[in-house]
mmCIF file of C-alpha atoms (C1' of nucleotides) in Angstrom:
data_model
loop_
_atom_site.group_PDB
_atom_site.id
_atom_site.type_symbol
_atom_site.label_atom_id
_atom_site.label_comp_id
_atom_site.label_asym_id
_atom_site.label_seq_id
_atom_site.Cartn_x
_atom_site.Cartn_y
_atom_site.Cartn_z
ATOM 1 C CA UNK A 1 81.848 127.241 87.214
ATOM 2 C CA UNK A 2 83.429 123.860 87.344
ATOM 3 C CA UNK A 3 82.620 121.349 84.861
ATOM 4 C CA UNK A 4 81.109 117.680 86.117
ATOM 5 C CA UNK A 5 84.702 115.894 85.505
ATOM 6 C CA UNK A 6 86.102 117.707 89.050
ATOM 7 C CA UNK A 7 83.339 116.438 91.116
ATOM 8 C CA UNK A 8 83.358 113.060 89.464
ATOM 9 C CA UNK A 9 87.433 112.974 90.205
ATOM 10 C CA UNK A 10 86.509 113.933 93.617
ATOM 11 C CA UNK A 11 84.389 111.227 94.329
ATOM 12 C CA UNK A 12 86.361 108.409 93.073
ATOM 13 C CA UNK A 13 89.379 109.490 95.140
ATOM 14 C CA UNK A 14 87.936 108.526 97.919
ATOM 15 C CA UNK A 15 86.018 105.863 97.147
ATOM 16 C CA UNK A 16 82.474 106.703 96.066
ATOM 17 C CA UNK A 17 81.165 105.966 92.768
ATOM 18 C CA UNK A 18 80.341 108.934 90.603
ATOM 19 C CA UNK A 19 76.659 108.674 90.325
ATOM 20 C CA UNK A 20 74.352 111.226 89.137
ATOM 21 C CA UNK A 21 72.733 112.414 92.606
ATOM 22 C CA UNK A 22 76.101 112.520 94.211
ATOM 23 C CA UNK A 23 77.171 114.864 91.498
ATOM 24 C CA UNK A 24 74.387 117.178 91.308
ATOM 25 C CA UNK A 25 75.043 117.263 94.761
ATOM 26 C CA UNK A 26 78.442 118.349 94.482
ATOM 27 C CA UNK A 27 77.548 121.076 92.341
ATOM 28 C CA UNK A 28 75.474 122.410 94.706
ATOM 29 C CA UNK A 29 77.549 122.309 97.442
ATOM 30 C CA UNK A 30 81.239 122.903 96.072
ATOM 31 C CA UNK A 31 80.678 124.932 93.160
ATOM 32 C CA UNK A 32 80.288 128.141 94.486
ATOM 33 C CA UNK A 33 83.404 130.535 96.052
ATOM 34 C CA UNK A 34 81.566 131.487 99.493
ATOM 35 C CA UNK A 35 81.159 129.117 102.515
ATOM 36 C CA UNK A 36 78.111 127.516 102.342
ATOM 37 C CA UNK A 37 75.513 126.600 105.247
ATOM 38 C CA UNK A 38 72.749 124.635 105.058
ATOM 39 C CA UNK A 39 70.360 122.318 106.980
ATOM 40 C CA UNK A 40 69.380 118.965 105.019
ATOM 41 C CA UNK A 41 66.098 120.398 104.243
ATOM 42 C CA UNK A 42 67.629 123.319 102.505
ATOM 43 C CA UNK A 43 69.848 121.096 100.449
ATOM 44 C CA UNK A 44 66.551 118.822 99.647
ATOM 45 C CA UNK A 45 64.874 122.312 98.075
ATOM 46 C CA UNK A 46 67.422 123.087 95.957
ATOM 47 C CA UNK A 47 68.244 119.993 94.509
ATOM 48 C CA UNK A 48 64.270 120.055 93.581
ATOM 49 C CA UNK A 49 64.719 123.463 92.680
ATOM 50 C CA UNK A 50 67.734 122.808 90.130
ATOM 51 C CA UNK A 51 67.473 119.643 88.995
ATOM 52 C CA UNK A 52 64.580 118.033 86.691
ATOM 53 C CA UNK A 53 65.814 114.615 87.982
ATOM 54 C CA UNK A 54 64.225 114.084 91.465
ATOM 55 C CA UNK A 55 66.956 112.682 94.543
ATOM 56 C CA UNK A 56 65.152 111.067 97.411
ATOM 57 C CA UNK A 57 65.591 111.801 100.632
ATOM 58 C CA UNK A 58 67.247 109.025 101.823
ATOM 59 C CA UNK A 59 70.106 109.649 99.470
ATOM 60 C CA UNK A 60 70.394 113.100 100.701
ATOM 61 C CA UNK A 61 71.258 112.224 104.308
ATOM 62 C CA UNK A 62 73.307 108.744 102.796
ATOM 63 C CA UNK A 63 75.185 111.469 100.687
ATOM 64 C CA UNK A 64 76.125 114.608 103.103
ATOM 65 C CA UNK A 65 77.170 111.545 105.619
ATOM 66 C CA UNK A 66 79.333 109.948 103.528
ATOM 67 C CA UNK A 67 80.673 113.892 102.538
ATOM 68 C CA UNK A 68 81.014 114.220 105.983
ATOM 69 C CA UNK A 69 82.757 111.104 106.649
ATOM 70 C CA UNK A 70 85.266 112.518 103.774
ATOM 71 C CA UNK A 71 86.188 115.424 105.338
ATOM 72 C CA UNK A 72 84.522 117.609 102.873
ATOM 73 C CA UNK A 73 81.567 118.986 104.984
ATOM 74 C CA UNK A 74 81.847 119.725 108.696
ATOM 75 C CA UNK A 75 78.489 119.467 110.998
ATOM 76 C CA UNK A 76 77.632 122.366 113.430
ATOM 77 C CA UNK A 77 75.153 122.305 115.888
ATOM 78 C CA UNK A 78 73.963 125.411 117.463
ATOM 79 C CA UNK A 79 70.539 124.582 118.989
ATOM 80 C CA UNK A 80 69.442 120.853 119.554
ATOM 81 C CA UNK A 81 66.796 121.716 117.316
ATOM 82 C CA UNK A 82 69.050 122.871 113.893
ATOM 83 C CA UNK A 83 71.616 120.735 112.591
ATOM 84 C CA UNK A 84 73.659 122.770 110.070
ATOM 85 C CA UNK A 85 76.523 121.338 107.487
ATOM 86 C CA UNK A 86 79.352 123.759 106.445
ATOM 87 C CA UNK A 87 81.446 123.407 103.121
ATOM 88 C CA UNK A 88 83.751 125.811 104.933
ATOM 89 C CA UNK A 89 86.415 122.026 106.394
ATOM 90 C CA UNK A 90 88.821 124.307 107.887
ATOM 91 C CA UNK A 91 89.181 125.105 111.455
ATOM 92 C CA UNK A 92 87.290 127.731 112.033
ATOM 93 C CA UNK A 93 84.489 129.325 114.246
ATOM 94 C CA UNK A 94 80.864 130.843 113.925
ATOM 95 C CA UNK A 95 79.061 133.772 114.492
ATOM 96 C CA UNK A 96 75.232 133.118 114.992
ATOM 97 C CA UNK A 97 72.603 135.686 114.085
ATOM 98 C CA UNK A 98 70.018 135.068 116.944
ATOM 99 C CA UNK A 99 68.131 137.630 114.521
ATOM 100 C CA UNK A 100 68.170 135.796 111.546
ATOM 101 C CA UNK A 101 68.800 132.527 112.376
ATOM 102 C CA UNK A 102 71.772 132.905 109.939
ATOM 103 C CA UNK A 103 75.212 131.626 110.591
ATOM 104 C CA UNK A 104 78.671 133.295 109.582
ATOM 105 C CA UNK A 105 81.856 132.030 109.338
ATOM 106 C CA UNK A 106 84.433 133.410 111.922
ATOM 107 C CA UNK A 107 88.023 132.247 110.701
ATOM 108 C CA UNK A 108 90.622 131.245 112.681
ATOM 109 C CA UNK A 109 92.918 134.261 112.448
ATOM 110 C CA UNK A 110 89.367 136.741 113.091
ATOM 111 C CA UNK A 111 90.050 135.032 116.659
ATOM 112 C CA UNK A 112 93.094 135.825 118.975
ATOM 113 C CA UNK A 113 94.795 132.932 120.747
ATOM 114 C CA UNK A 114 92.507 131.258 123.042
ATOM 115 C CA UNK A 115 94.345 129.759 126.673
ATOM 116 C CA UNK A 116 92.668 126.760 127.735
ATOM 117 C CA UNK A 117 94.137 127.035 130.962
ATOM 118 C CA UNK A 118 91.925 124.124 132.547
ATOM 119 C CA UNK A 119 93.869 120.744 131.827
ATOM 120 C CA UNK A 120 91.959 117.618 132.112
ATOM 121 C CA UNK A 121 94.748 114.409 133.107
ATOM 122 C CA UNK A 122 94.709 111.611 130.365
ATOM 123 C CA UNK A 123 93.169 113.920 127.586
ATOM 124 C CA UNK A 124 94.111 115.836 124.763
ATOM 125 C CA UNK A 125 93.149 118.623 122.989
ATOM 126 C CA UNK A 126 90.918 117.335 119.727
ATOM 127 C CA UNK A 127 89.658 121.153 119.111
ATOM 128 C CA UNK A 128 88.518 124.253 120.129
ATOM 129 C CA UNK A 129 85.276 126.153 118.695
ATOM 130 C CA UNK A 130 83.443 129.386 119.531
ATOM 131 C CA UNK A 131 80.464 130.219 118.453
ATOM 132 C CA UNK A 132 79.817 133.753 119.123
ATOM 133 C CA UNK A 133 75.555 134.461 119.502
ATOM 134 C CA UNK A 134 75.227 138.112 117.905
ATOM 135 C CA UNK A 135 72.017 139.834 117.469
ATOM 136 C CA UNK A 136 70.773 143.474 116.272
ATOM 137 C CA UNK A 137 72.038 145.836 118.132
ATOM 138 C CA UNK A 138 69.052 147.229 119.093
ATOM 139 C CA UNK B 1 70.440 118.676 151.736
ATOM 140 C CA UNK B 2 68.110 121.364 151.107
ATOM 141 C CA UNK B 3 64.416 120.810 152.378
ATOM 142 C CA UNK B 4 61.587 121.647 149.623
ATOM 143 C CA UNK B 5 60.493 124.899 151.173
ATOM 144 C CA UNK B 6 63.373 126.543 149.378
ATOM 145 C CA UNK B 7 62.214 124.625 146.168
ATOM 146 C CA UNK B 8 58.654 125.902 146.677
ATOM 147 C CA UNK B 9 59.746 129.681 147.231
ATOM 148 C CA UNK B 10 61.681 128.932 143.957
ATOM 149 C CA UNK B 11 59.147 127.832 141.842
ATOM 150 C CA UNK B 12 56.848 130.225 143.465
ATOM 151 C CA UNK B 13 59.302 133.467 142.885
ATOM 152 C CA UNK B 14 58.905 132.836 139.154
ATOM 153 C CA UNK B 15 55.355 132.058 139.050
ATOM 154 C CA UNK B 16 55.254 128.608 139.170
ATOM 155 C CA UNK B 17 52.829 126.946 140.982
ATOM 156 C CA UNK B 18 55.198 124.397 143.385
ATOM 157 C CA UNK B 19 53.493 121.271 142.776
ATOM 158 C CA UNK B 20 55.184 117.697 143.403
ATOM 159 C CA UNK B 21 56.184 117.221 140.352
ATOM 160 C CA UNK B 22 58.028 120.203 139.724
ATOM 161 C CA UNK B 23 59.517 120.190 143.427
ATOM 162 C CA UNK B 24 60.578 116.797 142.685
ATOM 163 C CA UNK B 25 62.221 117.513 139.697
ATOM 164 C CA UNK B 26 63.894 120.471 141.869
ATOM 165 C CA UNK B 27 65.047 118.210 143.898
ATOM 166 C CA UNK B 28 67.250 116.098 141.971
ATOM 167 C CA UNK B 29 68.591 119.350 139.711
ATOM 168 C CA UNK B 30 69.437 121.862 142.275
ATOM 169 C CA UNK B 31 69.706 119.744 145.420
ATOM 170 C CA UNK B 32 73.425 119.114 144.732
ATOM 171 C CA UNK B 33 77.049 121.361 145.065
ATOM 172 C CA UNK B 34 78.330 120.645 141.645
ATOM 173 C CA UNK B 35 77.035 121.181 137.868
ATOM 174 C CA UNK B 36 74.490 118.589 136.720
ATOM 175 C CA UNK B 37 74.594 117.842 132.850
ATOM 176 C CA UNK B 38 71.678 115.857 131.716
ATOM 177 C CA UNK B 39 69.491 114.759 128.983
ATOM 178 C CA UNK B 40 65.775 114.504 129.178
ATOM 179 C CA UNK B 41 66.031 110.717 128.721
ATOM 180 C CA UNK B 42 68.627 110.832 132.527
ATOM 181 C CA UNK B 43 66.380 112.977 133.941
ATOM 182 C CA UNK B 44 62.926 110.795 133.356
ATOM 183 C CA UNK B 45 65.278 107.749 134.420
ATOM 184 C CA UNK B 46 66.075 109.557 137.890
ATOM 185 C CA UNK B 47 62.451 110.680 138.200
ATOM 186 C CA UNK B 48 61.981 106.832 138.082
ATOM 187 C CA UNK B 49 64.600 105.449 140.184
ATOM 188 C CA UNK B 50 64.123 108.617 142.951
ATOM 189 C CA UNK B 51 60.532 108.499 143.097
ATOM 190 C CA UNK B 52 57.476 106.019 144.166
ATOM 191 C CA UNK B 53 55.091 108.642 142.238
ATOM 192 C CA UNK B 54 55.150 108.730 138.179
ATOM 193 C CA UNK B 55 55.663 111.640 136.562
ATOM 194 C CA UNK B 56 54.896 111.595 132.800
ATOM 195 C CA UNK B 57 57.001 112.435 130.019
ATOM 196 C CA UNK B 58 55.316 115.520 128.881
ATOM 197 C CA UNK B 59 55.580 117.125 132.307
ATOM 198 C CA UNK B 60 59.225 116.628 132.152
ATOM 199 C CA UNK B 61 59.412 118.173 129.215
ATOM 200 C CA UNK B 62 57.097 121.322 130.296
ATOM 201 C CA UNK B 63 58.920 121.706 133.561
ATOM 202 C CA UNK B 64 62.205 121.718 131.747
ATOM 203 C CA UNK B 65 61.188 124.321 129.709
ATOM 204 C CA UNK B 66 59.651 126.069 132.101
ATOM 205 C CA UNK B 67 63.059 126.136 134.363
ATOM 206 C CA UNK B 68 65.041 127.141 131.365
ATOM 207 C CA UNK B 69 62.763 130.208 130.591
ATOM 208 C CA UNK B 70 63.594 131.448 133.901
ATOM 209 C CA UNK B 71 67.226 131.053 133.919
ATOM 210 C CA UNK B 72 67.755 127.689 135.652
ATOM 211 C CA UNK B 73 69.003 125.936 133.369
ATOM 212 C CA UNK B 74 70.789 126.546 130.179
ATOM 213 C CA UNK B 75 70.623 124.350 127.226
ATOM 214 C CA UNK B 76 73.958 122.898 125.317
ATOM 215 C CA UNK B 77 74.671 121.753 122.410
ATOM 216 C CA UNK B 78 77.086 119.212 121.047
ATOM 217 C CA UNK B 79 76.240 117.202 118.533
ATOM 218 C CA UNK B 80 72.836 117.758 116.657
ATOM 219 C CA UNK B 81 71.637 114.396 117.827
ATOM 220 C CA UNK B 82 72.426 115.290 121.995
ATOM 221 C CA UNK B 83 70.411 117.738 123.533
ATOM 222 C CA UNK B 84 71.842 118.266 127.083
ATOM 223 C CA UNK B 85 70.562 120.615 129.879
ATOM 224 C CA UNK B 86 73.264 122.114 132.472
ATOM 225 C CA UNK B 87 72.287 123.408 136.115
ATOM 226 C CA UNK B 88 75.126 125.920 135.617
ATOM 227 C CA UNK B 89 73.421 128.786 134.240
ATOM 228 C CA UNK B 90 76.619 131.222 134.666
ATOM 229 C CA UNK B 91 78.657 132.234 131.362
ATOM 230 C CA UNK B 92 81.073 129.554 130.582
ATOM 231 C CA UNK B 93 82.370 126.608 128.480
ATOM 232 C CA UNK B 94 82.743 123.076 128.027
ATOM 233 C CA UNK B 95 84.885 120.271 127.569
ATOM 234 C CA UNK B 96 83.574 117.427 125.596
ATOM 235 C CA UNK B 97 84.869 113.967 126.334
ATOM 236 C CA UNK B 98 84.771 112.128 123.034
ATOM 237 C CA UNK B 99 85.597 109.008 124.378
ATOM 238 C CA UNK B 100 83.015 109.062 126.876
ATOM 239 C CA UNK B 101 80.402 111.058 125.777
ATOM 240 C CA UNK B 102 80.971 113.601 128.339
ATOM 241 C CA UNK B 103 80.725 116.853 129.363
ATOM 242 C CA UNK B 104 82.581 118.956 131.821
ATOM 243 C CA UNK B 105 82.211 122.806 132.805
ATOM 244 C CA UNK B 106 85.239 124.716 131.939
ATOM 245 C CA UNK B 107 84.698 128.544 133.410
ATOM 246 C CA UNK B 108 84.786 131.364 132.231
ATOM 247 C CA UNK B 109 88.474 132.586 134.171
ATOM 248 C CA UNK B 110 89.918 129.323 133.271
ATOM 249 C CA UNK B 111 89.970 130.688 129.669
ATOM 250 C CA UNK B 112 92.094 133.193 129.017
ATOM 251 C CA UNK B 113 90.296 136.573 127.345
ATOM 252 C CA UNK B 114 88.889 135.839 123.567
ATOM 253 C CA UNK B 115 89.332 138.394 121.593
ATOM 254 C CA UNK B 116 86.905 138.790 118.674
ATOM 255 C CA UNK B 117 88.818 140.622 115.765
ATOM 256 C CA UNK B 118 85.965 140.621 113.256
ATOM 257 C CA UNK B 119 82.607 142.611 113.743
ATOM 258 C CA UNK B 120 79.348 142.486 112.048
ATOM 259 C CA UNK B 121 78.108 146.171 111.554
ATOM 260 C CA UNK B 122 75.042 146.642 112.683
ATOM 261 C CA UNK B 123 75.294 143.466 115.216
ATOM 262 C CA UNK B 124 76.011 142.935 118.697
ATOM 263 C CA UNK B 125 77.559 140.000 120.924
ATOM 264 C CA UNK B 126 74.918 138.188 123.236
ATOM 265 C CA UNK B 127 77.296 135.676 124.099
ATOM 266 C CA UNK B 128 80.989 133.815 123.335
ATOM 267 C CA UNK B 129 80.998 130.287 123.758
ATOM 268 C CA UNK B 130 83.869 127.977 123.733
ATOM 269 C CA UNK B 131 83.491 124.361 123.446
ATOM 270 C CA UNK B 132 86.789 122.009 123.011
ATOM 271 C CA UNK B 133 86.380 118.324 122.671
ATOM 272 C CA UNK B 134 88.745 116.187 124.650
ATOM 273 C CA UNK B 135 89.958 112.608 123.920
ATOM 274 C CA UNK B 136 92.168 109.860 125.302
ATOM 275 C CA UNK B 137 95.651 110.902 124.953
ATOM 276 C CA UNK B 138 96.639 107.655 123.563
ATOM 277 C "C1'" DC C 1 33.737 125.375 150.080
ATOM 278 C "C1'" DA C 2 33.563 126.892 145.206
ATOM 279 C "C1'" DC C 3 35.500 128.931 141.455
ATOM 280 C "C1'" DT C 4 39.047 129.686 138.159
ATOM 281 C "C1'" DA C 5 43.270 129.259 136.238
ATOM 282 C "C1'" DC C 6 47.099 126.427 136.041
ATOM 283 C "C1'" DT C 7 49.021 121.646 135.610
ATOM 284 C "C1'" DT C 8 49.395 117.067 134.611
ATOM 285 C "C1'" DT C 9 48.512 113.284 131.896
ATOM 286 C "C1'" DA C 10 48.005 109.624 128.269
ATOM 287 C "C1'" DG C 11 48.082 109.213 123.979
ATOM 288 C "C1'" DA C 12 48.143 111.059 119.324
ATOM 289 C "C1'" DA C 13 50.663 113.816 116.078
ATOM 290 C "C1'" DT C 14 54.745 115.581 114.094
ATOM 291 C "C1'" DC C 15 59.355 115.951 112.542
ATOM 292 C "C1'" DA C 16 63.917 114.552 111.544
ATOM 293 C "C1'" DT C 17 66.521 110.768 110.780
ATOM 294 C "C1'" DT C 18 67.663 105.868 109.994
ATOM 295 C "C1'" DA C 19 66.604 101.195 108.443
ATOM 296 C "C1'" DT C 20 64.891 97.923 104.998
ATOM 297 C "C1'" DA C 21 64.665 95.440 101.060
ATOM 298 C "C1'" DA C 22 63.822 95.582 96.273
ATOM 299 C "C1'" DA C 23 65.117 97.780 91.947
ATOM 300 C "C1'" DT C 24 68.658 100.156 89.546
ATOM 301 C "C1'" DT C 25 73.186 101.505 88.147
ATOM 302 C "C1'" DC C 26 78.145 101.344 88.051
ATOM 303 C "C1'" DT C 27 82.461 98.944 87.319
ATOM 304 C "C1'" DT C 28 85.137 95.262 85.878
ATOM 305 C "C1'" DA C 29 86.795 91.899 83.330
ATOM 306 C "C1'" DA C 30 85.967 88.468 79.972
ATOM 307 C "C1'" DT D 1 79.584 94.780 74.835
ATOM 308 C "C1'" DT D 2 78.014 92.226 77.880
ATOM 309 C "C1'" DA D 3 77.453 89.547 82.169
ATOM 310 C "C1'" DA D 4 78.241 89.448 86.990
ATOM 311 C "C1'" DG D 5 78.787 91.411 91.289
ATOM 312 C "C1'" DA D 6 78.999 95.176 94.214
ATOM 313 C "C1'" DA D 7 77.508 99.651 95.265
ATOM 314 C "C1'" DT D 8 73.752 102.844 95.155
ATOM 315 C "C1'" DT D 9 69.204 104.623 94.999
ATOM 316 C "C1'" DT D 10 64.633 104.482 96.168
ATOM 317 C "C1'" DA D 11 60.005 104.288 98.400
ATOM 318 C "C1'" DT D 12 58.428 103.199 102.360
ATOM 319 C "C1'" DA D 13 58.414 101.696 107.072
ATOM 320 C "C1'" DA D 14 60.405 102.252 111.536
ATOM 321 C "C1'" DT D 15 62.331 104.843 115.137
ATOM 322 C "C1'" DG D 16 63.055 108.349 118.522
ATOM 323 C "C1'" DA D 17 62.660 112.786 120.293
ATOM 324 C "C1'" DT D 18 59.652 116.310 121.018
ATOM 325 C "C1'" DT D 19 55.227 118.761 120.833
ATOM 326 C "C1'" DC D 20 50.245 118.879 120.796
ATOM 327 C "C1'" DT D 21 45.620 117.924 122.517
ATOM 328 C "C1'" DA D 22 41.932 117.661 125.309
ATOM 329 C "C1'" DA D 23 40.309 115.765 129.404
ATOM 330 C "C1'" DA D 24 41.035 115.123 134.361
ATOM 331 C "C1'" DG D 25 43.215 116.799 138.428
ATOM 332 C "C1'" DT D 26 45.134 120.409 141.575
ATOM 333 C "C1'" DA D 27 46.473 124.846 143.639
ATOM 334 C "C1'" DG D 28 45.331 129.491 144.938
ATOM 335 C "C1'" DT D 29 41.754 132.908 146.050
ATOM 336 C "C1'" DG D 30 37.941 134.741 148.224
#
DNA sequence: CACTACTTTAGAATCATTATAAATTCTTAA
DNA sequence: TTAAGAATTTATAATGATTCTAAAGTAGTG
């Protein structure tokens, strides 16, 4: 469990004032071992859920953008119609439970090499993601 | 240039009655030799432009639908706030253009085999999809 | 032709997200 | 500690994409 002062430290190193919603945030998002994945609405839930002090919804999106723009939440989009954040920054990849609707983190080394062997002139290389669709076996 | 009666036995193979709008809309998605990557908002635009008769919005949306429930069309995501149809319904990947917003098929044997190291008991693979975003070199 | 089921349509409704502008809070420096 | 200015939050309105609705139109069948 990490006390308030980490989160505050994190936020003015880059730039954003430590204020009470962007904390409580934080502690929702960061303080916790396991990736976490979660839609805006989720987040929105549990902040109403944990906190006595109501966060509007505008500083909910203003927040996990400005995470975002940090570095310290990635975006995923599976289907057009779920946007998904992920504490997890690292490069890594996804399994999707077309069961469940749940999504898993696939790491980098759970993946052999992939060869792009396709080379487009003028371009690099930015990144590579899979996102593997699983569902119950039967 | 393919004439509609092979639109018309298409729609009508699936159970769709072939009426003008759908042929129409057949017409500028299938009527061409390479992959076609479109939005909803290009497609209603070429309905426009193509066509003397209107063809409302909801009817593009039902008749895209109705194409992609029957396999002619697969739906990608990129970003949560770009929802793009592809006419190439076969397994395979995608480069994104960052720079220019755009997309380009990448096929399945111009990636080398992905091998999937981690497995979810209980689960299996519907699909593997890569998708690597592309920018200017420089 | 007449019937029925399927389609299309305009417009309303919904949902997620972004914009706005006023009120509040944070930081700083006196 | 307090005043000033900038950043932030907030409620609400606005937007944009998509879906819904119910009425009018059309295709297929006998």
């Amino acid at each position: 469990m990490s006390n308030n002062s980490v989160f505050i430290e994190k936020l003015r190193s880059s730039g954003l004032r430590p204020t009470r919603q962007r904390v409580q945030i934080c502690k929702i998002l960061f303080d916790r071992q396991k990736t976490f994945h979660f839609s805006i609405k989720d987040l929105a839930k549990m902040i109403a859920n944990d906190f006595s002090e109501k966060v509007s919804l505008a500083t909910v999106y203003n927040t996990i953008h400005a995470f975002k723009k940090r570095g310290y939440l990635k975006e995923i989009s599976i289907n057009s119609d779920k946007t998904y954040f992920d504490t997890n920054t690292s490069n890594h990849h996804h399994f999707f439970n077309e069961s469940t609707n749940e999504l898993i983190d696939l790491e980098n080394n759970e993946v052999g090499k992939i060869n792009i062997k396709k080379k487009i002139p003028g371009k690099k290389i930015k990144s590579v993601e899979v996102l593997v669709k699983i569902a119950n076996s039967n």
